[in-house]
Amino acid sequence: VDGIFYDTYAENFMDLEDFHQLTLPHVLSKPNGIYSFFNGLAPDNLFFHGVACQCVKLQLGHLGLETEFLQCQIQVADSVWEGVRRKYWHGRDTYYLPVSKWATSATDGQKEEEKEDQNLKRISPPEKTESDIATKDDDESSLKRVKTN
């Protein structure tokens, strides 16, 4: 699929997370697929909305997607919300539209196993048969070199 818009209005954060982890990586085409969703996370509080956006950005980043939130100016009169039990957002004139695309590194053709092998090589200590460890000799209060295997 080249583009996905997930309408998350009635979904909670865990539902969104499940979709991201279990479905999205298998259906969004590489390298040019675009993903977005209805961003109604924490609609009552701008601070928590920002926190939720950053959590989603990190979550999608772990899948290999780069995410930005485009600022869209909105003007909705209070009269529009009359009779609506749950507003989409409260007291904001900016909607933050999420747009996610595959990161360049996620689409360069490497298999996941190759990436993992490279990461393991990067963090593995150099091979040594012996190492020097400095220990304190209690009797002489000096450092003494000890060979270990």
PDB file of N, CA and C in Angstrom, residues 54-136:
ATOM      1  N   GLN A  54       5.324  12.842  20.810  1.00  0.00           N
ATOM      2  CA  GLN A  54       6.714  12.399  20.875  1.00  0.00           C
ATOM      3  C   GLN A  54       6.804  10.889  21.104  1.00  0.00           C
ATOM      4  N   CYS A  55       5.888  10.340  21.905  1.00  0.00           N
ATOM      5  CA  CYS A  55       5.862   8.884  22.120  1.00  0.00           C
ATOM      6  C   CYS A  55       5.595   8.146  20.820  1.00  0.00           C
ATOM      7  N   VAL A  56       4.637   8.640  20.048  1.00  0.00           N
ATOM      8  CA  VAL A  56       4.327   8.021  18.753  1.00  0.00           C
ATOM      9  C   VAL A  56       5.517   8.157  17.808  1.00  0.00           C
ATOM     10  N   LYS A  57       6.152   9.300  17.823  1.00  0.00           N
ATOM     11  CA  LYS A  57       7.323   9.526  16.960  1.00  0.00           C
ATOM     12  C   LYS A  57       8.429   8.515  17.293  1.00  0.00           C
ATOM     13  N   LEU A  58       8.682   8.278  18.567  1.00  0.00           N
ATOM     14  CA  LEU A  58       9.685   7.288  18.982  1.00  0.00           C
ATOM     15  C   LEU A  58       9.259   5.881  18.584  1.00  0.00           C
ATOM     16  N   GLN A  59       8.006   5.574  18.803  1.00  0.00           N
ATOM     17  CA  GLN A  59       7.466   4.257  18.468  1.00  0.00           C
ATOM     18  C   GLN A  59       7.632   3.964  16.973  1.00  0.00           C
ATOM     19  N   LEU A  60       7.268   4.925  16.146  1.00  0.00           N
ATOM     20  CA  LEU A  60       7.399   4.742  14.699  1.00  0.00           C
ATOM     21  C   LEU A  60       8.873   4.741  14.276  1.00  0.00           C
ATOM     22  N   GLY A  61       9.690   5.495  14.983  1.00  0.00           N
ATOM     23  CA  GLY A  61      11.124   5.506  14.698  1.00  0.00           C
ATOM     24  C   GLY A  61      11.746   4.135  14.886  1.00  0.00           C
ATOM     25  N   HIS A  62      11.285   3.392  15.886  1.00  0.00           N
ATOM     26  CA  HIS A  62      11.788   2.035  16.110  1.00  0.00           C
ATOM     27  C   HIS A  62      11.423   1.095  14.964  1.00  0.00           C
ATOM     28  N   LEU A  63      10.391   1.449  14.224  1.00  0.00           N
ATOM     29  CA  LEU A  63       9.985   0.642  13.070  1.00  0.00           C
ATOM     30  C   LEU A  63      10.699   1.066  11.793  1.00  0.00           C
ATOM     31  N   GLY A  64      11.458   2.163  11.864  1.00  0.00           N
ATOM     32  CA  GLY A  64      12.173   2.652  10.689  1.00  0.00           C
ATOM     33  C   GLY A  64      11.463   3.785   9.971  1.00  0.00           C
ATOM     34  N   LEU A  65      10.491   4.408  10.626  1.00  0.00           N
ATOM     35  CA  LEU A  65       9.754   5.516  10.019  1.00  0.00           C
ATOM     36  C   LEU A  65      10.175   6.843  10.640  1.00  0.00           C
ATOM     37  N   GLU A  66      10.362   7.826   9.803  1.00  0.00           N
ATOM     38  CA  GLU A  66      10.603   9.192  10.272  1.00  0.00           C
ATOM     39  C   GLU A  66       9.267   9.911  10.288  1.00  0.00           C
ATOM     40  N   THR A  67       8.969  10.606  11.383  1.00  0.00           N
ATOM     41  CA  THR A  67       7.668  11.249  11.543  1.00  0.00           C
ATOM     42  C   THR A  67       7.840  12.718  11.841  1.00  0.00           C
ATOM     43  N   GLU A  68       7.031  13.510  11.168  1.00  0.00           N
ATOM     44  CA  GLU A  68       6.952  14.931  11.490  1.00  0.00           C
ATOM     45  C   GLU A  68       5.489  15.283  11.683  1.00  0.00           C
ATOM     46  N   PHE A  69       5.243  16.342  12.426  1.00  0.00           N
ATOM     47  CA  PHE A  69       3.878  16.801  12.680  1.00  0.00           C
ATOM     48  C   PHE A  69       3.705  18.156  12.019  1.00  0.00           C
ATOM     49  N   LEU A  70       2.949  18.166  10.930  1.00  0.00           N
ATOM     50  CA  LEU A  70       2.723  19.398  10.189  1.00  0.00           C
ATOM     51  C   LEU A  70       1.665  20.228  10.907  1.00  0.00           C
ATOM     52  N   GLN A  71       1.944  21.514  11.071  1.00  0.00           N
ATOM     53  CA  GLN A  71       1.003  22.398  11.746  1.00  0.00           C
ATOM     54  C   GLN A  71      -0.042  22.880  10.745  1.00  0.00           C
ATOM     55  N   CYS A  72      -1.295  22.592  11.049  1.00  0.00           N
ATOM     56  CA  CYS A  72      -2.419  23.005  10.210  1.00  0.00           C
ATOM     57  C   CYS A  72      -3.293  23.952  11.034  1.00  0.00           C
ATOM     58  N   GLN A  73      -3.502  25.127  10.538  1.00  0.00           N
ATOM     59  CA  GLN A  73      -4.350  26.096  11.239  1.00  0.00           C
ATOM     60  C   GLN A  73      -5.810  25.715  11.045  1.00  0.00           C
ATOM     61  N   ILE A  74      -6.547  25.691  12.135  1.00  0.00           N
ATOM     62  CA  ILE A  74      -7.972  25.364  12.074  1.00  0.00           C
ATOM     63  C   ILE A  74      -8.756  26.455  12.797  1.00  0.00           C
ATOM     64  N   GLN A  75      -9.923  26.702  12.298  1.00  0.00           N
ATOM     65  CA  GLN A  75     -10.810  27.665  12.942  1.00  0.00           C
ATOM     66  C   GLN A  75     -12.200  27.033  12.980  1.00  0.00           C
ATOM     67  N   VAL A  76     -12.584  26.617  14.178  1.00  0.00           N
ATOM     68  CA  VAL A  76     -13.880  25.982  14.361  1.00  0.00           C
ATOM     69  C   VAL A  76     -14.641  26.784  15.410  1.00  0.00           C
ATOM     70  N   ALA A  77     -15.769  27.310  15.023  1.00  0.00           N
ATOM     71  CA  ALA A  77     -16.593  28.080  15.952  1.00  0.00           C
ATOM     72  C   ALA A  77     -17.174  27.159  17.019  1.00  0.00           C
ATOM     73  N   ASP A  78     -17.343  27.679  18.210  1.00  0.00           N
ATOM     74  CA  ASP A  78     -17.917  26.891  19.309  1.00  0.00           C
ATOM     75  C   ASP A  78     -19.289  26.333  18.945  1.00  0.00           C
ATOM     76  N   SER A  79     -20.020  27.050  18.112  1.00  0.00           N
ATOM     77  CA  SER A  79     -21.356  26.602  17.720  1.00  0.00           C
ATOM     78  C   SER A  79     -21.306  25.269  16.955  1.00  0.00           C
ATOM     79  N   VAL A  80     -20.198  24.989  16.284  1.00  0.00           N
ATOM     80  CA  VAL A  80     -20.047  23.735  15.542  1.00  0.00           C
ATOM     81  C   VAL A  80     -20.061  22.539  16.495  1.00  0.00           C
ATOM     82  N   TRP A  81     -19.551  22.737  17.687  1.00  0.00           N
ATOM     83  CA  TRP A  81     -19.448  21.652  18.657  1.00  0.00           C
ATOM     84  C   TRP A  81     -20.734  21.450  19.456  1.00  0.00           C
ATOM     85  N   GLU A  82     -21.724  22.303  19.300  1.00  0.00           N
ATOM     86  CA  GLU A  82     -22.974  22.157  20.053  1.00  0.00           C
ATOM     87  C   GLU A  82     -23.620  20.813  19.741  1.00  0.00           C
ATOM     88  N   GLY A  83     -23.966  20.099  20.797  1.00  0.00           N
ATOM     89  CA  GLY A  83     -24.590  18.790  20.640  1.00  0.00           C
ATOM     90  C   GLY A  83     -23.596  17.652  20.480  1.00  0.00           C
ATOM     91  N   VAL A  84     -22.313  17.968  20.364  1.00  0.00           N
ATOM     92  CA  VAL A  84     -21.280  16.941  20.232  1.00  0.00           C
ATOM     93  C   VAL A  84     -20.802  16.572  21.636  1.00  0.00           C
ATOM     94  N   ARG A  85     -20.884  15.304  21.970  1.00  0.00           N
ATOM     95  CA  ARG A  85     -20.494  14.879  23.319  1.00  0.00           C
ATOM     96  C   ARG A  85     -18.999  14.979  23.557  1.00  0.00           C
ATOM     97  N   ARG A  86     -18.213  14.683  22.561  1.00  0.00           N
ATOM     98  CA  ARG A  86     -16.769  14.659  22.747  1.00  0.00           C
ATOM     99  C   ARG A  86     -16.094  15.419  21.610  1.00  0.00           C
ATOM    100  N   LYS A  87     -15.546  16.571  21.949  1.00  0.00           N
ATOM    101  CA  LYS A  87     -14.852  17.373  20.937  1.00  0.00           C
ATOM    102  C   LYS A  87     -13.580  16.663  20.485  1.00  0.00           C
ATOM    103  N   TYR A  88     -13.170  16.947  19.266  1.00  0.00           N
ATOM    104  CA  TYR A  88     -11.936  16.368  18.747  1.00  0.00           C
ATOM    105  C   TYR A  88     -10.726  16.956  19.450  1.00  0.00           C
ATOM    106  N   TRP A  89     -10.789  18.233  19.800  1.00  0.00           N
ATOM    107  CA  TRP A  89      -9.733  18.924  20.532  1.00  0.00           C
ATOM    108  C   TRP A  89     -10.348  20.124  21.222  1.00  0.00           C
ATOM    109  N   HIS A  90      -9.666  20.636  22.198  1.00  0.00           N
ATOM    110  CA  HIS A  90     -10.201  21.724  23.011  1.00  0.00           C
ATOM    111  C   HIS A  90      -9.269  22.931  22.992  1.00  0.00           C
ATOM    112  N   GLY A  91      -9.827  24.094  22.706  1.00  0.00           N
ATOM    113  CA  GLY A  91      -9.094  25.343  22.838  1.00  0.00           C
ATOM    114  C   GLY A  91      -7.826  25.466  22.017  1.00  0.00           C
ATOM    115  N   ARG A  92      -7.784  24.839  20.868  1.00  0.00           N
ATOM    116  CA  ARG A  92      -6.584  24.935  20.014  1.00  0.00           C
ATOM    117  C   ARG A  92      -6.965  25.438  18.639  1.00  0.00           C
ATOM    118  N   ASP A  93      -6.072  26.189  18.054  1.00  0.00           N
ATOM    119  CA  ASP A  93      -6.299  26.629  16.681  1.00  0.00           C
ATOM    120  C   ASP A  93      -5.278  26.004  15.733  1.00  0.00           C
ATOM    121  N   THR A  94      -4.535  25.026  16.248  1.00  0.00           N
ATOM    122  CA  THR A  94      -3.554  24.314  15.433  1.00  0.00           C
ATOM    123  C   THR A  94      -3.770  22.817  15.585  1.00  0.00           C
ATOM    124  N   TYR A  95      -3.842  22.129  14.460  1.00  0.00           N
ATOM    125  CA  TYR A  95      -3.911  20.668  14.432  1.00  0.00           C
ATOM    126  C   TYR A  95      -2.553  20.178  13.961  1.00  0.00           C
ATOM    127  N   TYR A  96      -2.008  19.167  14.624  1.00  0.00           N
ATOM    128  CA  TYR A  96      -0.690  18.628  14.282  1.00  0.00           C
ATOM    129  C   TYR A  96      -0.872  17.328  13.508  1.00  0.00           C
ATOM    130  N   LEU A  97      -0.771  17.422  12.194  1.00  0.00           N
ATOM    131  CA  LEU A  97      -0.992  16.293  11.295  1.00  0.00           C
ATOM    132  C   LEU A  97       0.273  15.432  11.224  1.00  0.00           C
ATOM    133  N   PRO A  98       0.193  14.176  11.666  1.00  0.00           N
ATOM    134  CA  PRO A  98       1.368  13.306  11.583  1.00  0.00           C
ATOM    135  C   PRO A  98       1.578  12.807  10.152  1.00  0.00           C
ATOM    136  N   VAL A  99       2.825  12.871   9.705  1.00  0.00           N
ATOM    137  CA  VAL A  99       3.202  12.340   8.398  1.00  0.00           C
ATOM    138  C   VAL A  99       4.458  11.506   8.607  1.00  0.00           C
ATOM    139  N   SER A 100       4.348  10.216   8.303  1.00  0.00           N
ATOM    140  CA  SER A 100       5.461   9.286   8.496  1.00  0.00           C
ATOM    141  C   SER A 100       5.875   8.697   7.159  1.00  0.00           C
ATOM    142  N   LYS A 101       7.182   8.624   6.975  1.00  0.00           N
ATOM    143  CA  LYS A 101       7.769   8.020   5.769  1.00  0.00           C
ATOM    144  C   LYS A 101       8.911   7.123   6.207  1.00  0.00           C
ATOM    145  N   TRP A 102       9.206   6.125   5.391  1.00  0.00           N
ATOM    146  CA  TRP A 102      10.331   5.243   5.701  1.00  0.00           C
ATOM    147  C   TRP A 102      11.619   6.046   5.716  1.00  0.00           C
ATOM    148  N   ALA A 103      12.411   5.839   6.735  1.00  0.00           N
ATOM    149  CA  ALA A 103      13.717   6.495   6.817  1.00  0.00           C
ATOM    150  C   ALA A 103      14.613   5.923   5.729  1.00  0.00           C
ATOM    151  N   THR A 104      15.534   6.712   5.257  1.00  0.00           N
ATOM    152  CA  THR A 104      16.441   6.280   4.200  1.00  0.00           C
ATOM    153  C   THR A 104      17.166   5.003   4.584  1.00  0.00           C
ATOM    154  N   SER A 105      17.619   4.904   5.828  1.00  0.00           N
ATOM    155  CA  SER A 105      18.350   3.719   6.270  1.00  0.00           C
ATOM    156  C   SER A 105      17.472   2.480   6.292  1.00  0.00           C
ATOM    157  N   ALA A 106      16.157   2.661   6.425  1.00  0.00           N
ATOM    158  CA  ALA A 106      15.247   1.513   6.458  1.00  0.00           C
ATOM    159  C   ALA A 106      14.920   1.011   5.066  1.00  0.00           C
ATOM    160  N   THR A 107      15.274   1.752   4.039  1.00  0.00           N
ATOM    161  CA  THR A 107      14.897   1.360   2.681  1.00  0.00           C
ATOM    162  C   THR A 107      16.103   1.120   1.782  1.00  0.00           C
ATOM    163  N   ASP A 108      17.283   0.963   2.359  1.00  0.00           N
ATOM    164  CA  ASP A 108      18.469   0.828   1.533  1.00  0.00           C
ATOM    165  C   ASP A 108      18.737  -0.594   1.076  1.00  0.00           C
ATOM    166  N   GLY A 109      17.788  -1.501   1.295  1.00  0.00           N
ATOM    167  CA  GLY A 109      17.912  -2.851   0.771  1.00  0.00           C
ATOM    168  C   GLY A 109      18.552  -3.843   1.726  1.00  0.00           C
ATOM    169  N   GLN A 110      19.055  -3.394   2.880  1.00  0.00           N
ATOM    170  CA  GLN A 110      19.656  -4.339   3.816  1.00  0.00           C
ATOM    171  C   GLN A 110      18.579  -5.157   4.495  1.00  0.00           C
ATOM    172  N   LYS A 111      18.864  -6.393   4.721  1.00  0.00           N
ATOM    173  CA  LYS A 111      17.950  -7.242   5.467  1.00  0.00           C
ATOM    174  C   LYS A 111      18.115  -6.941   6.951  1.00  0.00           C
ATOM    175  N   GLU A 112      17.072  -7.203   7.715  1.00  0.00           N
ATOM    176  CA  GLU A 112      17.114  -6.947   9.159  1.00  0.00           C
ATOM    177  C   GLU A 112      18.231  -7.753   9.823  1.00  0.00           C
ATOM    178  N   GLU A 113      18.460  -8.977   9.352  1.00  0.00           N
ATOM    179  CA  GLU A 113      19.507  -9.798   9.950  1.00  0.00           C
ATOM    180  C   GLU A 113      20.876  -9.160   9.767  1.00  0.00           C
ATOM    181  N   GLU A 114      21.122  -8.569   8.593  1.00  0.00           N
ATOM    182  CA  GLU A 114      22.395  -7.916   8.340  1.00  0.00           C
ATOM    183  C   GLU A 114      22.581  -6.727   9.267  1.00  0.00           C
ATOM    184  N   LYS A 115      21.522  -5.977   9.498  1.00  0.00           N
ATOM    185  CA  LYS A 115      21.600  -4.839  10.402  1.00  0.00           C
ATOM    186  C   LYS A 115      21.939  -5.298  11.809  1.00  0.00           C
ATOM    187  N   GLU A 116      21.282  -6.392  12.252  1.00  0.00           N
ATOM    188  CA  GLU A 116      21.546  -6.909  13.588  1.00  0.00           C
ATOM    189  C   GLU A 116      22.985  -7.384  13.708  1.00  0.00           C
ATOM    190  N   ASP A 117      23.505  -8.069  12.669  1.00  0.00           N
ATOM    191  CA  ASP A 117      24.889  -8.527  12.694  1.00  0.00           C
ATOM    192  C   ASP A 117      25.846  -7.348  12.811  1.00  0.00           C
ATOM    193  N   GLN A 118      25.583  -6.285  12.067  1.00  0.00           N
ATOM    194  CA  GLN A 118      26.435  -5.098  12.139  1.00  0.00           C
ATOM    195  C   GLN A 118      26.398  -4.486  13.529  1.00  0.00           C
ATOM    196  N   ASN A 119      25.219  -4.432  14.130  1.00  0.00           N
ATOM    197  CA  ASN A 119      25.096  -3.870  15.471  1.00  0.00           C
ATOM    198  C   ASN A 119      25.857  -4.718  16.489  1.00  0.00           C
ATOM    199  N   LEU A 120      25.769  -6.046  16.345  1.00  0.00           N
ATOM    200  CA  LEU A 120      26.487  -6.919  17.271  1.00  0.00           C
ATOM    201  C   LEU A 120      27.992  -6.734  17.139  1.00  0.00           C
ATOM    202  N   LYS A 121      28.490  -6.614  15.909  1.00  0.00           N
ATOM    203  CA  LYS A 121      29.919  -6.397  15.703  1.00  0.00           C
ATOM    204  C   LYS A 121      30.355  -5.070  16.311  1.00  0.00           C
ATOM    205  N   ARG A 122      29.506  -4.077  16.204  1.00  0.00           N
ATOM    206  CA  ARG A 122      29.828  -2.750  16.704  1.00  0.00           C
ATOM    207  C   ARG A 122      29.971  -2.730  18.231  1.00  0.00           C
ATOM    208  N   ILE A 123      29.135  -3.534  18.926  1.00  0.00           N
ATOM    209  CA  ILE A 123      29.166  -3.478  20.382  1.00  0.00           C
ATOM    210  C   ILE A 123      30.006  -4.587  21.013  1.00  0.00           C
ATOM    211  N   SER A 124      30.478  -5.540  20.219  1.00  0.00           N
ATOM    212  CA  SER A 124      31.284  -6.623  20.762  1.00  0.00           C
ATOM    213  C   SER A 124      32.663  -6.106  21.149  1.00  0.00           C
ATOM    214  N   PRO A 125      33.181  -6.561  22.299  1.00  0.00           N
ATOM    215  CA  PRO A 125      34.526  -6.135  22.688  1.00  0.00           C
ATOM    216  C   PRO A 125      35.560  -6.794  21.788  1.00  0.00           C
ATOM    217  N   PRO A 126      36.709  -6.178  21.654  1.00  0.00           N
ATOM    218  CA  PRO A 126      37.757  -6.794  20.835  1.00  0.00           C
ATOM    219  C   PRO A 126      38.185  -8.123  21.459  1.00  0.00           C
ATOM    220  N   GLU A 127      38.553  -9.057  20.606  1.00  0.00           N
ATOM    221  CA  GLU A 127      38.955 -10.372  21.097  1.00  0.00           C
ATOM    222  C   GLU A 127      40.354 -10.284  21.695  1.00  0.00           C
ATOM    223  N   LYS A 128      40.508 -10.793  22.933  1.00  0.00           N
ATOM    224  CA  LYS A 128      41.807 -10.849  23.606  1.00  0.00           C
ATOM    225  C   LYS A 128      41.897 -12.178  24.338  1.00  0.00           C
ATOM    226  N   THR A 129      43.088 -12.705  24.400  1.00  0.00           N
ATOM    227  CA  THR A 129      43.282 -13.937  25.156  1.00  0.00           C
ATOM    228  C   THR A 129      43.628 -13.633  26.603  1.00  0.00           C
ATOM    229  N   GLU A 130      44.261 -12.505  26.858  1.00  0.00           N
ATOM    230  CA  GLU A 130      44.553 -12.105  28.225  1.00  0.00           C
ATOM    231  C   GLU A 130      44.349 -10.601  28.345  1.00  0.00           C
ATOM    232  N   SER A 131      44.080 -10.182  29.552  1.00  0.00           N
ATOM    233  CA  SER A 131      43.978  -8.753  29.793  1.00  0.00           C
ATOM    234  C   SER A 131      44.654  -8.434  31.108  1.00  0.00           C
ATOM    235  N   ASP A 132      45.097  -7.202  31.206  1.00  0.00           N
ATOM    236  CA  ASP A 132      45.722  -6.755  32.450  1.00  0.00           C
ATOM    237  C   ASP A 132      44.672  -6.106  33.315  1.00  0.00           C
ATOM    238  N   ILE A 133      44.669  -6.502  34.571  1.00  0.00           N
ATOM    239  CA  ILE A 133      43.752  -5.900  35.527  1.00  0.00           C
ATOM    240  C   ILE A 133      44.584  -5.363  36.674  1.00  0.00           C
ATOM    241  N   ALA A 134      44.337  -4.123  37.019  1.00  0.00           N
ATOM    242  CA  ALA A 134      45.053  -3.544  38.148  1.00  0.00           C
ATOM    243  C   ALA A 134      44.281  -3.847  39.422  1.00  0.00           C
ATOM    244  N   THR A 135      44.969  -4.411  40.393  1.00  0.00           N
ATOM    245  CA  THR A 135      44.333  -4.682  41.681  1.00  0.00           C
ATOM    246  C   THR A 135      45.171  -4.069  42.782  1.00  0.00           C
ATOM    247  N   LYS A 136      44.536  -3.784  43.872  1.00  0.00           N
ATOM    248  CA  LYS A 136      45.239  -3.181  45.002  1.00  0.00           C
ATOM    249  C   LYS A 136      45.771  -4.291  45.898  1.00  0.00           C
TER     250      LYS A 136
END
